[in-house]
PDB file of C-alpha atoms in Angstrom:
ATOM      1  CA  MET A 626      -6.712   1.986 -16.740  1.00 84.00           C
ATOM      2  CA  GLN A 627      -9.279   0.820 -15.885  1.00 91.00           C
ATOM      3  CA  THR A 628     -11.390   2.286 -12.601  1.00 95.00           C
ATOM      4  CA  ARG A 629     -12.717   1.078  -9.219  1.00 96.00           C
ATOM      5  CA  THR A 630     -14.242   2.829  -6.253  1.00 96.00           C
ATOM      6  CA  LEU A 631     -13.096   2.581  -3.346  1.00 96.00           C
ATOM      7  CA  GLY A 632     -16.178   1.492  -1.314  1.00 93.00           C
ATOM      8  CA  SER A 633     -19.741   2.926  -1.735  1.00 94.00           C
ATOM      9  CA  THR A 634     -18.281   6.594  -0.235  1.00 94.00           C
ATOM     10  CA  GLY A 635     -14.769   6.827  -1.783  1.00 95.00           C
ATOM     11  CA  PRO A 636     -13.260   7.961  -4.675  1.00 96.00           C
ATOM     12  CA  ALA A 637     -13.252   6.809  -8.058  1.00 96.00           C
ATOM     13  CA  VAL A 638      -9.512   5.638  -8.589  1.00 97.00           C
ATOM     14  CA  SER A 639      -7.234   4.065 -10.815  1.00 97.00           C
ATOM     15  CA  ALA A 640      -7.135   0.139 -10.335  1.00 95.00           C
ATOM     16  CA  LEU A 641      -3.730  -0.014 -10.355  1.00 96.00           C
ATOM     17  CA  GLY A 642      -2.371   3.048  -7.659  1.00 97.00           C
ATOM     18  CA  LEU A 643       1.297   4.061  -7.616  1.00 97.00           C
ATOM     19  CA  GLY A 644       2.854   3.362  -3.722  1.00 93.00           C
ATOM     20  CA  ALA A 645       5.988   5.896  -3.894  1.00 91.00           C
ATOM     21  CA  MET A 646       7.405   4.515  -0.074  1.00 89.00           C
ATOM     22  CA  GLY A 647      10.186   2.922  -2.348  1.00 85.00           C
ATOM     23  CA  MET A 648      11.164   6.652  -4.037  1.00 90.00           C
ATOM     24  CA  SER A 649      12.616   7.322  -0.678  1.00 88.00           C
ATOM     25  CA  GLY A 650      14.788   4.751   0.746  1.00 75.00           C
ATOM     26  CA  ALA A 651      12.708   2.217   2.191  1.00 67.00           C
ATOM     27  CA  TYR A 652      14.568  -0.241  -0.250  1.00 67.00           C
ATOM     28  CA  GLY A 653      18.297   1.270  -0.277  1.00 66.00           C
ATOM     29  CA  ALA A 654      19.695   3.780  -2.732  1.00 72.00           C
ATOM     30  CA  THR A 655      17.181   5.554  -5.299  1.00 79.00           C
ATOM     31  CA  ASP A 656      18.043   7.370  -8.643  1.00 87.00           C
ATOM     32  CA  ARG A 657      16.055  10.431  -8.558  1.00 91.00           C
ATOM     33  CA  ALA A 658      15.906  11.227 -11.621  1.00 92.00           C
ATOM     34  CA  GLU A 659      14.277   8.053 -12.550  1.00 92.00           C
ATOM     35  CA  SER A 660      11.662   7.938  -9.478  1.00 93.00           C
ATOM     36  CA  ILE A 661      10.451  11.565 -10.595  1.00 94.00           C
ATOM     37  CA  ALA A 662      10.078  10.345 -14.736  1.00 94.00           C
ATOM     38  CA  THR A 663       8.327   7.040 -12.995  1.00 95.00           C
ATOM     39  CA  VAL A 664       5.532   9.137 -11.355  1.00 96.00           C
ATOM     40  CA  HIS A 665       5.657  10.640 -14.758  1.00 96.00           C
ATOM     41  CA  ALA A 666       4.914   7.485 -16.632  1.00 96.00           C
ATOM     42  CA  ALA A 667       2.232   6.780 -14.608  1.00 97.00           C
ATOM     43  CA  LEU A 668       0.384   9.414 -14.648  1.00 97.00           C
ATOM     44  CA  GLU A 669       0.273   9.738 -18.554  1.00 96.00           C
ATOM     45  CA  ALA A 670      -0.396   5.512 -18.414  1.00 96.00           C
ATOM     46  CA  GLY A 671      -3.528   6.413 -16.316  1.00 96.00           C
ATOM     47  CA  VAL A 672      -1.964   6.139 -12.709  1.00 97.00           C
ATOM     48  CA  THR A 673      -4.883   8.607 -10.644  1.00 97.00           C
ATOM     49  CA  LEU A 674      -4.082   7.260  -7.532  1.00 98.00           C
ATOM     50  CA  ILE A 675      -0.396   7.845  -5.524  1.00 97.00           C
ATOM     51  CA  ASP A 676      -0.174   6.557  -2.216  1.00 96.00           C
ATOM     52  CA  THR A 677       2.691   7.675   0.234  1.00 96.00           C
ATOM     53  CA  GLY A 678       3.375   8.813   3.907  1.00 95.00           C
ATOM     54  CA  ASP A 679       4.274  11.566   5.861  1.00 94.00           C
ATOM     55  CA  PHE A 680       7.086   9.547   7.181  1.00 90.00           C
ATOM     56  CA  TYR A 681       8.633   8.203   4.160  1.00 90.00           C
ATOM     57  CA  GLY A 682      11.885   9.524   4.115  1.00 86.00           C
ATOM     58  CA  MET A 683      10.938  11.908   6.923  1.00 86.00           C
ATOM     59  CA  GLY A 684       9.221  14.329   4.502  1.00 90.00           C
ATOM     60  CA  HIS A 685      11.427  13.625   1.742  1.00 93.00           C
ATOM     61  CA  ASN A 686       8.828  11.486  -0.709  1.00 93.00           C
ATOM     62  CA  GLU A 687       5.773  13.984   0.017  1.00 96.00           C
ATOM     63  CA  LEU A 688       8.202  17.279  -1.562  1.00 96.00           C
ATOM     64  CA  LEU A 689       9.363  14.672  -4.210  1.00 95.00           C
ATOM     65  CA  LEU A 690       5.822  14.081  -5.093  1.00 96.00           C
ATOM     66  CA  ALA A 691       5.073  17.776  -5.007  1.00 96.00           C
ATOM     67  CA  GLU A 692       7.703  18.407  -7.340  1.00 95.00           C
ATOM     68  CA  VAL A 693       6.480  15.901 -10.277  1.00 95.00           C
ATOM     69  CA  LEU A 694       2.825  17.331  -9.658  1.00 96.00           C
ATOM     70  CA  ARG A 695       3.461  20.866  -9.787  1.00 94.00           C
ATOM     71  CA  GLY A 696       1.550  22.027 -12.421  1.00 93.00           C
ATOM     72  CA  ARG A 697      -0.955  19.019 -13.246  1.00 95.00           C
ATOM     73  CA  ASP A 698      -4.707  19.699 -12.934  1.00 96.00           C
ATOM     74  CA  ARG A 699      -5.317  18.986  -8.921  1.00 95.00           C
ATOM     75  CA  ASP A 700      -8.591  16.776  -9.907  1.00 95.00           C
ATOM     76  CA  SER A 701      -6.556  14.114 -12.161  1.00 96.00           C
ATOM     77  CA  TYR A 702      -5.475  12.414  -9.309  1.00 97.00           C
ATOM     78  CA  GLN A 703      -6.017  11.346  -5.648  1.00 97.00           C
ATOM     79  CA  LEU A 704      -3.357  11.474  -2.651  1.00 98.00           C
ATOM     80  CA  SER A 705      -3.523   8.946  -0.440  1.00 98.00           C
ATOM     81  CA  VAL A 706      -1.166   9.838   2.780  1.00 98.00           C
ATOM     82  CA  LYS A 707      -1.050   7.986   5.978  1.00 97.00           C
ATOM     83  CA  PHE A 708       0.036   9.642   9.268  1.00 96.00           C
ATOM     84  CA  GLY A 709       0.940   9.599  13.052  1.00 93.00           C
ATOM     85  CA  GLN A 710       4.341   6.844  12.510  1.00 89.00           C
ATOM     86  CA  LEU A 711       6.799   8.548  14.594  1.00 89.00           C
ATOM     87  CA  ARG A 712      10.611   8.537  13.608  1.00 79.00           C
ATOM     88  CA  GLY A 713      13.725   9.336  14.951  1.00 80.00           C
ATOM     89  CA  PRO A 714      16.780  11.432  13.292  1.00 85.00           C
ATOM     90  CA  GLY A 715      18.699   7.645  13.176  1.00 77.00           C
ATOM     91  CA  HIS A 716      15.307   6.720  11.288  1.00 73.00           C
ATOM     92  CA  GLU A 717      14.464   4.532  14.034  1.00 75.00           C
ATOM     93  CA  PHE A 718      10.204   3.787  14.494  1.00 77.00           C
ATOM     94  CA  GLY A 719       9.491   5.634  17.687  1.00 78.00           C
ATOM     95  CA  GLY A 720       5.483   4.160  17.345  1.00 85.00           C
ATOM     96  CA  GLN A 721       2.421   6.113  16.484  1.00 92.00           C
ATOM     97  CA  ASP A 722       0.679   9.088  17.557  1.00 95.00           C
ATOM     98  CA  GLY A 723      -2.922   9.715  16.739  1.00 96.00           C
ATOM     99  CA  ARG A 724      -3.743  12.617  19.163  1.00 97.00           C
ATOM    100  CA  PRO A 725      -6.698  15.025  17.476  1.00 97.00           C
ATOM    101  CA  GLU A 726      -3.843  17.581  17.968  1.00 97.00           C
ATOM    102  CA  ALA A 727      -1.418  15.371  16.091  1.00 96.00           C
ATOM    103  CA  VAL A 728      -3.813  14.678  13.192  1.00 97.00           C
ATOM    104  CA  LYS A 729      -4.077  18.828  12.373  1.00 97.00           C
ATOM    105  CA  ASN A 730      -0.729  19.306  12.634  1.00 97.00           C
ATOM    106  CA  LEU A 731       0.729  16.399  10.943  1.00 97.00           C
ATOM    107  CA  LEU A 732      -2.014  17.631   8.298  1.00 98.00           C
ATOM    108  CA  ALA A 733      -1.247  20.664   7.959  1.00 98.00           C
ATOM    109  CA  TYR A 734       2.899  19.743   6.648  1.00 97.00           C
ATOM    110  CA  SER A 735       1.584  17.486   4.574  1.00 97.00           C
ATOM    111  CA  LEU A 736      -0.355  19.780   2.621  1.00 98.00           C
ATOM    112  CA  THR A 737       2.236  22.077   2.937  1.00 97.00           C
ATOM    113  CA  ARG A 738       5.269  19.778   1.594  1.00 97.00           C
ATOM    114  CA  LEU A 739       2.608  18.240  -0.971  1.00 97.00           C
ATOM    115  CA  ASP A 740       1.538  21.884  -2.072  1.00 97.00           C
ATOM    116  CA  THR A 741      -1.846  21.130  -2.343  1.00 97.00           C
ATOM    117  CA  ASP A 742      -5.331  22.593  -0.504  1.00 96.00           C
ATOM    118  CA  HIS A 743      -6.410  19.165   0.612  1.00 98.00           C
ATOM    119  CA  ILE A 744      -5.671  15.547   0.982  1.00 98.00           C
ATOM    120  CA  ASP A 745      -8.025  13.022  -0.832  1.00 98.00           C
ATOM    121  CA  ILE A 746      -7.646  10.434   1.653  1.00 98.00           C
ATOM    122  CA  TYR A 747      -5.919  10.814   4.554  1.00 98.00           C
ATOM    123  CA  ARG A 748      -5.399   7.984   7.326  1.00 98.00           C
ATOM    124  CA  PRO A 749      -4.002   7.161  10.511  1.00 97.00           C
ATOM    125  CA  ALA A 750      -0.644   4.794   9.321  1.00 94.00           C
ATOM    126  CA  ARG A 751      -1.270   2.231  12.615  1.00 92.00           C
ATOM    127  CA  LEU A 752      -3.407   2.418  15.513  1.00 94.00           C
ATOM    128  CA  ASP A 753      -2.197   4.478  18.659  1.00 94.00           C
ATOM    129  CA  PRO A 754      -3.446   1.854  21.279  1.00 93.00           C
ATOM    130  CA  ALA A 755      -3.067   4.895  23.973  1.00 95.00           C
ATOM    131  CA  VAL A 756      -5.673   7.019  21.889  1.00 96.00           C
ATOM    132  CA  PRO A 757      -9.298   5.686  20.560  1.00 97.00           C
ATOM    133  CA  ILE A 758      -9.955   5.283  17.247  1.00 97.00           C
ATOM    134  CA  GLU A 759     -12.983   7.781  17.720  1.00 98.00           C
ATOM    135  CA  GLU A 760     -10.920  10.497  18.258  1.00 97.00           C
ATOM    136  CA  THR A 761      -8.583   9.983  16.049  1.00 98.00           C
ATOM    137  CA  VAL A 762     -11.311   9.442  13.016  1.00 98.00           C
ATOM    138  CA  GLY A 763     -12.973  12.630  14.872  1.00 98.00           C
ATOM    139  CA  ALA A 764     -10.420  14.995  13.695  1.00 98.00           C
ATOM    140  CA  ILE A 765      -9.974  13.741  10.592  1.00 98.00           C
ATOM    141  CA  LYS A 766     -13.956  14.116   9.885  1.00 98.00           C
ATOM    142  CA  GLU A 767     -13.406  17.882  11.287  1.00 98.00           C
ATOM    143  CA  MET A 768     -10.499  18.368   8.426  1.00 98.00           C
ATOM    144  CA  ILE A 769     -13.030  17.044   5.960  1.00 98.00           C
ATOM    145  CA  ASP A 770     -15.612  19.657   7.240  1.00 98.00           C
ATOM    146  CA  ALA A 771     -13.047  22.336   7.295  1.00 98.00           C
ATOM    147  CA  GLY A 772     -12.240  21.153   3.391  1.00 98.00           C
ATOM    148  CA  TYR A 773      -8.895  20.055   4.063  1.00 98.00           C
ATOM    149  CA  VAL A 774      -9.509  16.315   3.267  1.00 98.00           C
ATOM    150  CA  ARG A 775     -11.855  14.712   1.164  1.00 98.00           C
ATOM    151  CA  HIS A 776     -12.163  10.561   2.698  1.00 98.00           C
ATOM    152  CA  ILE A 777     -10.960   8.835   5.791  1.00 98.00           C
ATOM    153  CA  GLY A 778      -8.916   5.864   4.813  1.00 98.00           C
ATOM    154  CA  LEU A 779      -7.612   3.210   7.865  1.00 98.00           C
ATOM    155  CA  SER A 780      -4.216   1.371   7.450  1.00 96.00           C
ATOM    156  CA  GLU A 781      -3.311  -2.103   8.602  1.00 93.00           C
ATOM    157  CA  VAL A 782      -6.346  -2.349  11.367  1.00 95.00           C
ATOM    158  CA  ASP A 783      -8.784  -4.922  12.467  1.00 94.00           C
ATOM    159  CA  ALA A 784     -12.373  -5.563  11.989  1.00 95.00           C
ATOM    160  CA  ALA A 785     -13.360  -4.383  15.163  1.00 95.00           C
ATOM    161  CA  THR A 786     -11.873  -0.943  14.996  1.00 96.00           C
ATOM    162  CA  ILE A 787     -13.067  -0.409  11.799  1.00 97.00           C
ATOM    163  CA  ARG A 788     -16.283  -0.682  12.842  1.00 98.00           C
ATOM    164  CA  ARG A 789     -15.790   1.480  15.327  1.00 97.00           C
ATOM    165  CA  ALA A 790     -14.075   4.698  13.029  1.00 98.00           C
ATOM    166  CA  HIS A 791     -17.223   3.836  10.197  1.00 98.00           C
ATOM    167  CA  ALA A 792     -19.551   4.398  13.098  1.00 97.00           C
ATOM    168  CA  VAL A 793     -17.830   7.869  13.934  1.00 97.00           C
ATOM    169  CA  HIS A 794     -17.564   8.742   9.606  1.00 98.00           C
ATOM    170  CA  PRO A 795     -17.626   7.157   6.561  1.00 97.00           C
ATOM    171  CA  VAL A 796     -14.350   4.990   5.944  1.00 98.00           C
ATOM    172  CA  ALA A 797     -13.723   5.216   2.044  1.00 97.00           C
ATOM    173  CA  ASP A 798     -11.088   2.436   2.558  1.00 98.00           C
ATOM    174  CA  LEU A 799      -8.547  -0.479   4.412  1.00 97.00           C
ATOM    175  CA  GLN A 800      -5.205   0.153   2.929  1.00 96.00           C
ATOM    176  CA  ILE A 801      -3.708  -3.308   4.375  1.00 95.00           C
ATOM    177  CA  GLU A 802      -1.341  -5.761   3.079  1.00 92.00           C
ATOM    178  CA  TYR A 803      -3.036  -8.332   0.795  1.00 95.00           C
ATOM    179  CA  SER A 804      -1.061 -10.972  -1.913  1.00 92.00           C
ATOM    180  CA  LEU A 805      -0.645 -14.452  -2.958  1.00 92.00           C
ATOM    181  CA  LEU A 806       1.634 -14.523   0.438  1.00 89.00           C
ATOM    182  CA  SER A 807      -0.370 -12.514   2.952  1.00 89.00           C
ATOM    183  CA  ARG A 808      -4.388 -13.323   2.737  1.00 92.00           C
ATOM    184  CA  ALA A 809      -4.725 -13.139   6.527  1.00 90.00           C
ATOM    185  CA  VAL A 810      -7.809 -10.824   5.624  1.00 93.00           C
ATOM    186  CA  GLU A 811      -9.622 -13.020   3.693  1.00 95.00           C
ATOM    187  CA  ALA A 812     -10.826 -14.299   7.439  1.00 92.00           C
ATOM    188  CA  GLU A 813     -13.036 -11.214   9.025  1.00 95.00           C
ATOM    189  CA  ILE A 814     -11.277  -8.009   7.768  1.00 95.00           C
ATOM    190  CA  LEU A 815     -12.682  -8.405   4.147  1.00 97.00           C
ATOM    191  CA  PRO A 816     -16.174  -9.841   5.086  1.00 97.00           C
ATOM    192  CA  THR A 817     -16.199  -6.442   7.766  1.00 98.00           C
ATOM    193  CA  LEU A 818     -15.172  -4.080   4.530  1.00 98.00           C
ATOM    194  CA  ARG A 819     -17.760  -5.843   2.742  1.00 97.00           C
ATOM    195  CA  GLU A 820     -20.465  -5.624   4.899  1.00 97.00           C
ATOM    196  CA  LEU A 821     -19.820  -1.877   5.550  1.00 98.00           C
ATOM    197  CA  GLY A 822     -19.112  -0.796   2.192  1.00 97.00           C
ATOM    198  CA  ILE A 823     -15.308  -0.070   2.441  1.00 98.00           C
ATOM    199  CA  GLY A 824     -12.608  -0.604  -0.120  1.00 97.00           C
ATOM    200  CA  LEU A 825      -9.756  -2.285   0.211  1.00 97.00           C
ATOM    201  CA  THR A 826      -6.396  -0.980  -1.090  1.00 97.00           C
ATOM    202  CA  ALA A 827      -3.351  -3.935  -0.790  1.00 96.00           C
ATOM    203  CA  TYR A 828      -0.166  -2.818  -0.841  1.00 92.00           C
ATOM    204  CA  GLY A 829       2.767  -5.831  -0.509  1.00 90.00           C
ATOM    205  CA  VAL A 830       1.606  -7.443  -3.766  1.00 92.00           C
ATOM    206  CA  LEU A 831       4.917  -8.773  -4.982  1.00 87.00           C
ATOM    207  CA  GLY A 832       5.737  -9.262  -1.460  1.00 82.00           C
ATOM    208  CA  ARG A 833       8.180  -6.451  -1.504  1.00 78.00           C
ATOM    209  CA  GLY A 834      10.115  -7.412  -4.330  1.00 74.00           C
ATOM    210  CA  LEU A 835      10.058 -11.707  -3.213  1.00 83.00           C
ATOM    211  CA  ILE A 836       7.319 -12.897  -5.766  1.00 82.00           C
ATOM    212  CA  SER A 837       8.072  -9.976  -8.681  1.00 76.00           C
ATOM    213  CA  GLY A 838       9.787 -13.204  -9.992  1.00 65.00           C
ATOM    214  CA  HIS A 839      13.080 -10.759 -10.308  1.00 71.00           C
ATOM    215  CA  TRP A 840      14.737 -11.972  -6.884  1.00 65.00           C
ATOM    216  CA  SER A 841      16.928 -14.622  -6.682  1.00 65.00           C
ATOM    217  CA  ALA A 842      18.397 -16.767  -2.993  1.00 68.00           C
ATOM    218  CA  GLY A 843      21.440 -15.503  -4.046  1.00 68.00           C
ATOM    219  CA  HIS A 844      19.981 -11.767  -4.060  1.00 68.00           C
ATOM    220  CA  SER A 845      20.981  -9.652  -0.691  1.00 66.00           C
ATOM    221  CA  ALA A 846      19.369  -6.300   0.321  1.00 61.00           C
ATOM    222  CA  GLY A 847      21.861  -3.399   0.056  1.00 64.00           C
ATOM    223  CA  PRO A 848      22.209  -0.719   2.874  1.00 63.00           C
ATOM    224  CA  GLY A 849      18.787   1.203   4.175  1.00 67.00           C
ATOM    225  CA  ASP A 850      16.976  -1.727   2.578  1.00 70.00           C
ATOM    226  CA  PHE A 851      14.233  -2.921   4.592  1.00 63.00           C
ATOM    227  CA  ARG A 852      14.275  -6.617   3.737  1.00 65.00           C
ATOM    228  CA  ALA A 853      17.700  -7.228   4.913  1.00 65.00           C
ATOM    229  CA  PHE A 854      15.437  -7.028   8.321  1.00 68.00           C
ATOM    230  CA  SER A 855      12.323  -9.076   6.815  1.00 75.00           C
ATOM    231  CA  PRO A 856      11.389 -12.789   8.065  1.00 79.00           C
ATOM    232  CA  ARG A 857      10.546 -14.076   4.772  1.00 80.00           C
ATOM    233  CA  PHE A 858      13.875 -12.833   3.046  1.00 77.00           C
ATOM    234  CA  SER A 859      15.704 -14.404   5.616  1.00 75.00           C
ATOM    235  CA  SER A 860      18.321 -17.039   4.902  1.00 74.00           C
ATOM    236  CA  GLU A 861      16.464 -19.871   6.661  1.00 80.00           C
ATOM    237  CA  ASN A 862      12.966 -18.988   4.552  1.00 82.00           C
ATOM    238  CA  VAL A 863      13.587 -17.443   1.478  1.00 81.00           C
ATOM    239  CA  GLU A 864      14.392 -20.636  -0.638  1.00 83.00           C
ATOM    240  CA  HIS A 865      11.282 -22.286   0.289  1.00 87.00           C
ATOM    241  CA  ASN A 866       9.472 -19.310  -0.527  1.00 82.00           C
ATOM    242  CA  LEU A 867      11.411 -18.730  -3.561  1.00 87.00           C
ATOM    243  CA  ALA A 868      10.177 -22.313  -4.475  1.00 87.00           C
ATOM    244  CA  LEU A 869       6.296 -20.522  -4.376  1.00 89.00           C
ATOM    245  CA  VAL A 870       7.599 -18.332  -6.823  1.00 89.00           C
ATOM    246  CA  GLU A 871       9.020 -20.773  -9.367  1.00 90.00           C
ATOM    247  CA  ALA A 872       5.824 -22.569  -8.978  1.00 90.00           C
ATOM    248  CA  LEU A 873       4.051 -19.554  -9.729  1.00 92.00           C
ATOM    249  CA  ARG A 874       5.856 -18.685 -12.699  1.00 92.00           C
ATOM    250  CA  ARG A 875       4.777 -22.059 -14.181  1.00 93.00           C
ATOM    251  CA  VAL A 876       1.520 -20.686 -14.427  1.00 94.00           C
ATOM    252  CA  ALA A 877       2.563 -17.300 -15.628  1.00 94.00           C
ATOM    253  CA  GLU A 878       4.414 -18.691 -18.696  1.00 93.00           C
ATOM    254  CA  ALA A 879       1.419 -20.727 -19.235  1.00 92.00           C
ATOM    255  CA  LYS A 880      -0.485 -17.362 -19.247  1.00 93.00           C
ATOM    256  CA  GLY A 881       1.896 -15.672 -21.146  1.00 94.00           C
ATOM    257  CA  CYS A 882       2.643 -13.404 -18.776  1.00 95.00           C
ATOM    258  CA  THR A 883       5.164 -12.871 -16.333  1.00 94.00           C
ATOM    259  CA  VAL A 884       5.247 -13.796 -12.665  1.00 93.00           C
ATOM    260  CA  ALA A 885       4.606 -10.465 -11.235  1.00 93.00           C
ATOM    261  CA  GLN A 886       1.716  -9.528 -13.553  1.00 95.00           C
ATOM    262  CA  LEU A 887       0.069 -13.070 -12.426  1.00 95.00           C
ATOM    263  CA  ALA A 888      -0.028 -11.554  -8.617  1.00 94.00           C
ATOM    264  CA  PHE A 889      -1.221  -8.346  -9.654  1.00 94.00           C
ATOM    265  CA  ALA A 890      -3.678  -9.738 -11.860  1.00 96.00           C
ATOM    266  CA  TRP A 891      -4.621 -12.140  -9.296  1.00 96.00           C
ATOM    267  CA  VAL A 892      -5.055  -9.279  -6.126  1.00 96.00           C
ATOM    268  CA  ALA A 893      -7.212  -7.637  -8.787  1.00 95.00           C
ATOM    269  CA  ALA A 894      -9.755 -10.750  -9.158  1.00 95.00           C
ATOM    270  CA  GLN A 895     -10.318 -11.228  -5.733  1.00 96.00           C
ATOM    271  CA  GLY A 896     -13.154  -7.849  -5.745  1.00 95.00           C
ATOM    272  CA  GLU A 897     -13.983  -5.044  -7.535  1.00 94.00           C
ATOM    273  CA  ASP A 898     -13.789  -3.229  -4.775  1.00 96.00           C
ATOM    274  CA  ILE A 899     -10.031  -3.768  -4.221  1.00 97.00           C
ATOM    275  CA  VAL A 900      -7.136  -1.613  -5.893  1.00 97.00           C
ATOM    276  CA  ALA A 901      -3.649  -2.911  -5.794  1.00 96.00           C
ATOM    277  CA  LEU A 902      -0.490  -0.669  -5.193  1.00 96.00           C
ATOM    278  CA  VAL A 903       2.469  -0.855  -7.001  1.00 94.00           C
ATOM    279  CA  GLY A 904       5.140  -0.059  -5.655  1.00 88.00           C
ATOM    280  CA  ALA A 905       7.498   0.566  -8.741  1.00 89.00           C
ATOM    281  CA  ARG A 906      10.933   2.787  -8.406  1.00 87.00           C
ATOM    282  CA  THR A 907      11.604   2.789 -12.374  1.00 91.00           C
ATOM    283  CA  ARG A 908       9.889   2.901 -15.633  1.00 94.00           C
ATOM    284  CA  GLU A 909      10.841  -0.818 -16.253  1.00 92.00           C
ATOM    285  CA  ARG A 910       8.910  -2.252 -13.053  1.00 91.00           C
ATOM    286  CA  LEU A 911       5.899   0.242 -13.884  1.00 95.00           C
ATOM    287  CA  ALA A 912       5.345  -0.790 -17.594  1.00 93.00           C
ATOM    288  CA  GLU A 913       5.986  -4.859 -16.111  1.00 92.00           C
ATOM    289  CA  ALA A 914       2.829  -4.324 -13.980  1.00 93.00           C
ATOM    290  CA  LEU A 915       0.613  -2.029 -16.283  1.00 95.00           C
ATOM    291  CA  PRO A 916      -0.665  -4.653 -18.565  1.00 94.00           C
ATOM    292  CA  ALA A 917      -1.851  -7.194 -15.398  1.00 93.00           C
ATOM    293  CA  MET A 918      -4.766  -5.095 -14.996  1.00 90.00           C
ATOM    294  CA  GLU A 919      -5.943  -6.140 -18.809  1.00 91.00           C
ATOM    295  CA  LEU A 920      -5.167  -9.839 -17.562  1.00 93.00           C
ATOM    296  CA  ASN A 921      -8.061 -12.093 -17.587  1.00 92.00           C
ATOM    297  CA  LEU A 922      -8.120 -15.141 -15.098  1.00 95.00           C
ATOM    298  CA  THR A 923     -10.191 -17.892 -15.638  1.00 94.00           C
ATOM    299  CA  ALA A 924     -11.143 -20.318 -13.104  1.00 95.00           C
ATOM    300  CA  ASP A 925      -8.786 -22.827 -13.775  1.00 94.00           C
ATOM    301  CA  ASP A 926      -6.082 -20.319 -14.000  1.00 95.00           C
ATOM    302  CA  LEU A 927      -7.148 -19.177 -10.024  1.00 95.00           C
ATOM    303  CA  ALA A 928      -7.248 -22.759  -9.208  1.00 95.00           C
ATOM    304  CA  GLU A 929      -3.584 -23.186 -10.720  1.00 95.00           C
ATOM    305  CA  ILE A 930      -2.515 -20.261  -8.945  1.00 95.00           C
ATOM    306  CA  GLU A 931      -3.492 -21.648  -5.449  1.00 93.00           C
ATOM    307  CA  LYS A 932      -2.389 -24.846  -6.298  1.00 93.00           C
ATOM    308  CA  ALA A 933       1.062 -22.873  -7.007  1.00 91.00           C
ATOM    309  CA  VAL A 934       0.823 -21.153  -3.874  1.00 90.00           C
ATOM    310  CA  PRO A 935      -1.789 -22.441  -0.698  1.00 90.00           C
ATOM    311  CA  PRO A 936      -2.942 -19.965   1.468  1.00 90.00           C
ATOM    312  CA  GLY A 937      -0.597 -19.744   4.494  1.00 83.00           C
ATOM    313  CA  ALA A 938       2.130 -21.185   2.376  1.00 84.00           C
ATOM    314  CA  ALA A 939       4.777 -18.511   2.804  1.00 80.00           C
ATOM    315  CA  ARG A 940       7.415 -19.450   5.615  1.00 75.00           C
ATOM    316  CA  GLY A 941       8.137 -16.749   7.709  1.00 72.00           C
ATOM    317  CA  ASP A 942       6.161 -13.582   9.235  1.00 75.00           C
ATOM    318  CA  ARG A 943       5.954 -10.251   6.776  1.00 70.00           C
ATOM    319  CA  TYR A 944       7.214  -7.897   8.872  1.00 65.00           C
ATOM    320  CA  PRO A 945      10.043  -8.221  12.438  1.00 59.00           C
ATOM    321  CA  SER A 946       8.769  -9.429  15.449  1.00 65.00           C
ATOM    322  CA  ALA A 947       8.603  -5.668  16.757  1.00 59.00           C
ATOM    323  CA  PHE A 948       6.230  -4.297  14.235  1.00 63.00           C
ATOM    324  CA  MET A 949       3.979  -7.581  14.050  1.00 55.00           C
ATOM    325  CA  SER A 950       1.893  -6.219  17.421  1.00 66.00           C
ATOM    326  CA  GLY A 951       0.869  -3.494  15.657  1.00 66.00           C
ATOM    327  CA  LEU A 952      -0.742  -4.483  12.936  1.00 71.00           C
ATOM    328  CA  GLY A 953      -4.659  -5.902  12.500  1.00 71.00           C
ATOM    329  CA  VAL A 954      -3.810  -9.007  11.234  1.00 71.00           C
ATOM    330  CA  GLY A 955      -0.910 -11.645  10.902  1.00 64.00           C
ATOM    331  CA  ASN A 956       0.413 -13.058   7.555  1.00 67.00           C
TER     332      ASN A 956
END
């Protein structure tokens, strides 16, 4: 497994990280034993970066990871944890809490659930509009000074917020959706990150399975699956978007790889400062993604990919309208 460094101040991590959200119900029912086996398989394959959130399954995800990681050398992997997203007992979302006292409180719970003495990268899941980012980042800085956190990360914020946060304490990376279907970061955010020496951790590389090569127009999201409410999967948009996937499939077949591998390789090819997350819930999907990091894309390959899926070609927002206002960029 190749490694990449998150920005000029962040840790060296595997070029492909594991996003664990899907193991805690975001995409419907999960198999606990398979989830555990998948995390073990990722670690054995050299994946060191594991991304989670304290609100994934209301703590379920952190407890699951603690079970898997218990007994492993703590220096052999890095934990990236998002915090502050409020949830209700019915699993509804209730905004973001970025108050300094909340930062410390939520960190204490995460450290306990994960059964660890430190978090490698701690980041607010979204910007709290009621709290200056300087206060939120300042509280994380205090936790770094106290030894509970190693690095500060951000998630889904705009360029101005990145600058303000970085002025308080160096930011290791920004986690944001980046894929062939979601390229808004290229206009302002990615240049800002590179100017400041901040890495980018890309999630949603497969568009939540839409460009995995395994989704079909007749497929429907099951109970508890976020995709049932995703505009890009809606009946009026999905066939258009899947036509893009078929164009991409032709490029992948000519390259001798799968659509998913091509999508991951494309993100990896956008810069050595970018780390892609694979949201695999099974060993089969993980095994498919891993070879993508060894796939070399030529200038001609990249041109063919751009022709198959031009910037802005996707139809539908990447989140339901209620969530779009909290994002640093749109699509």
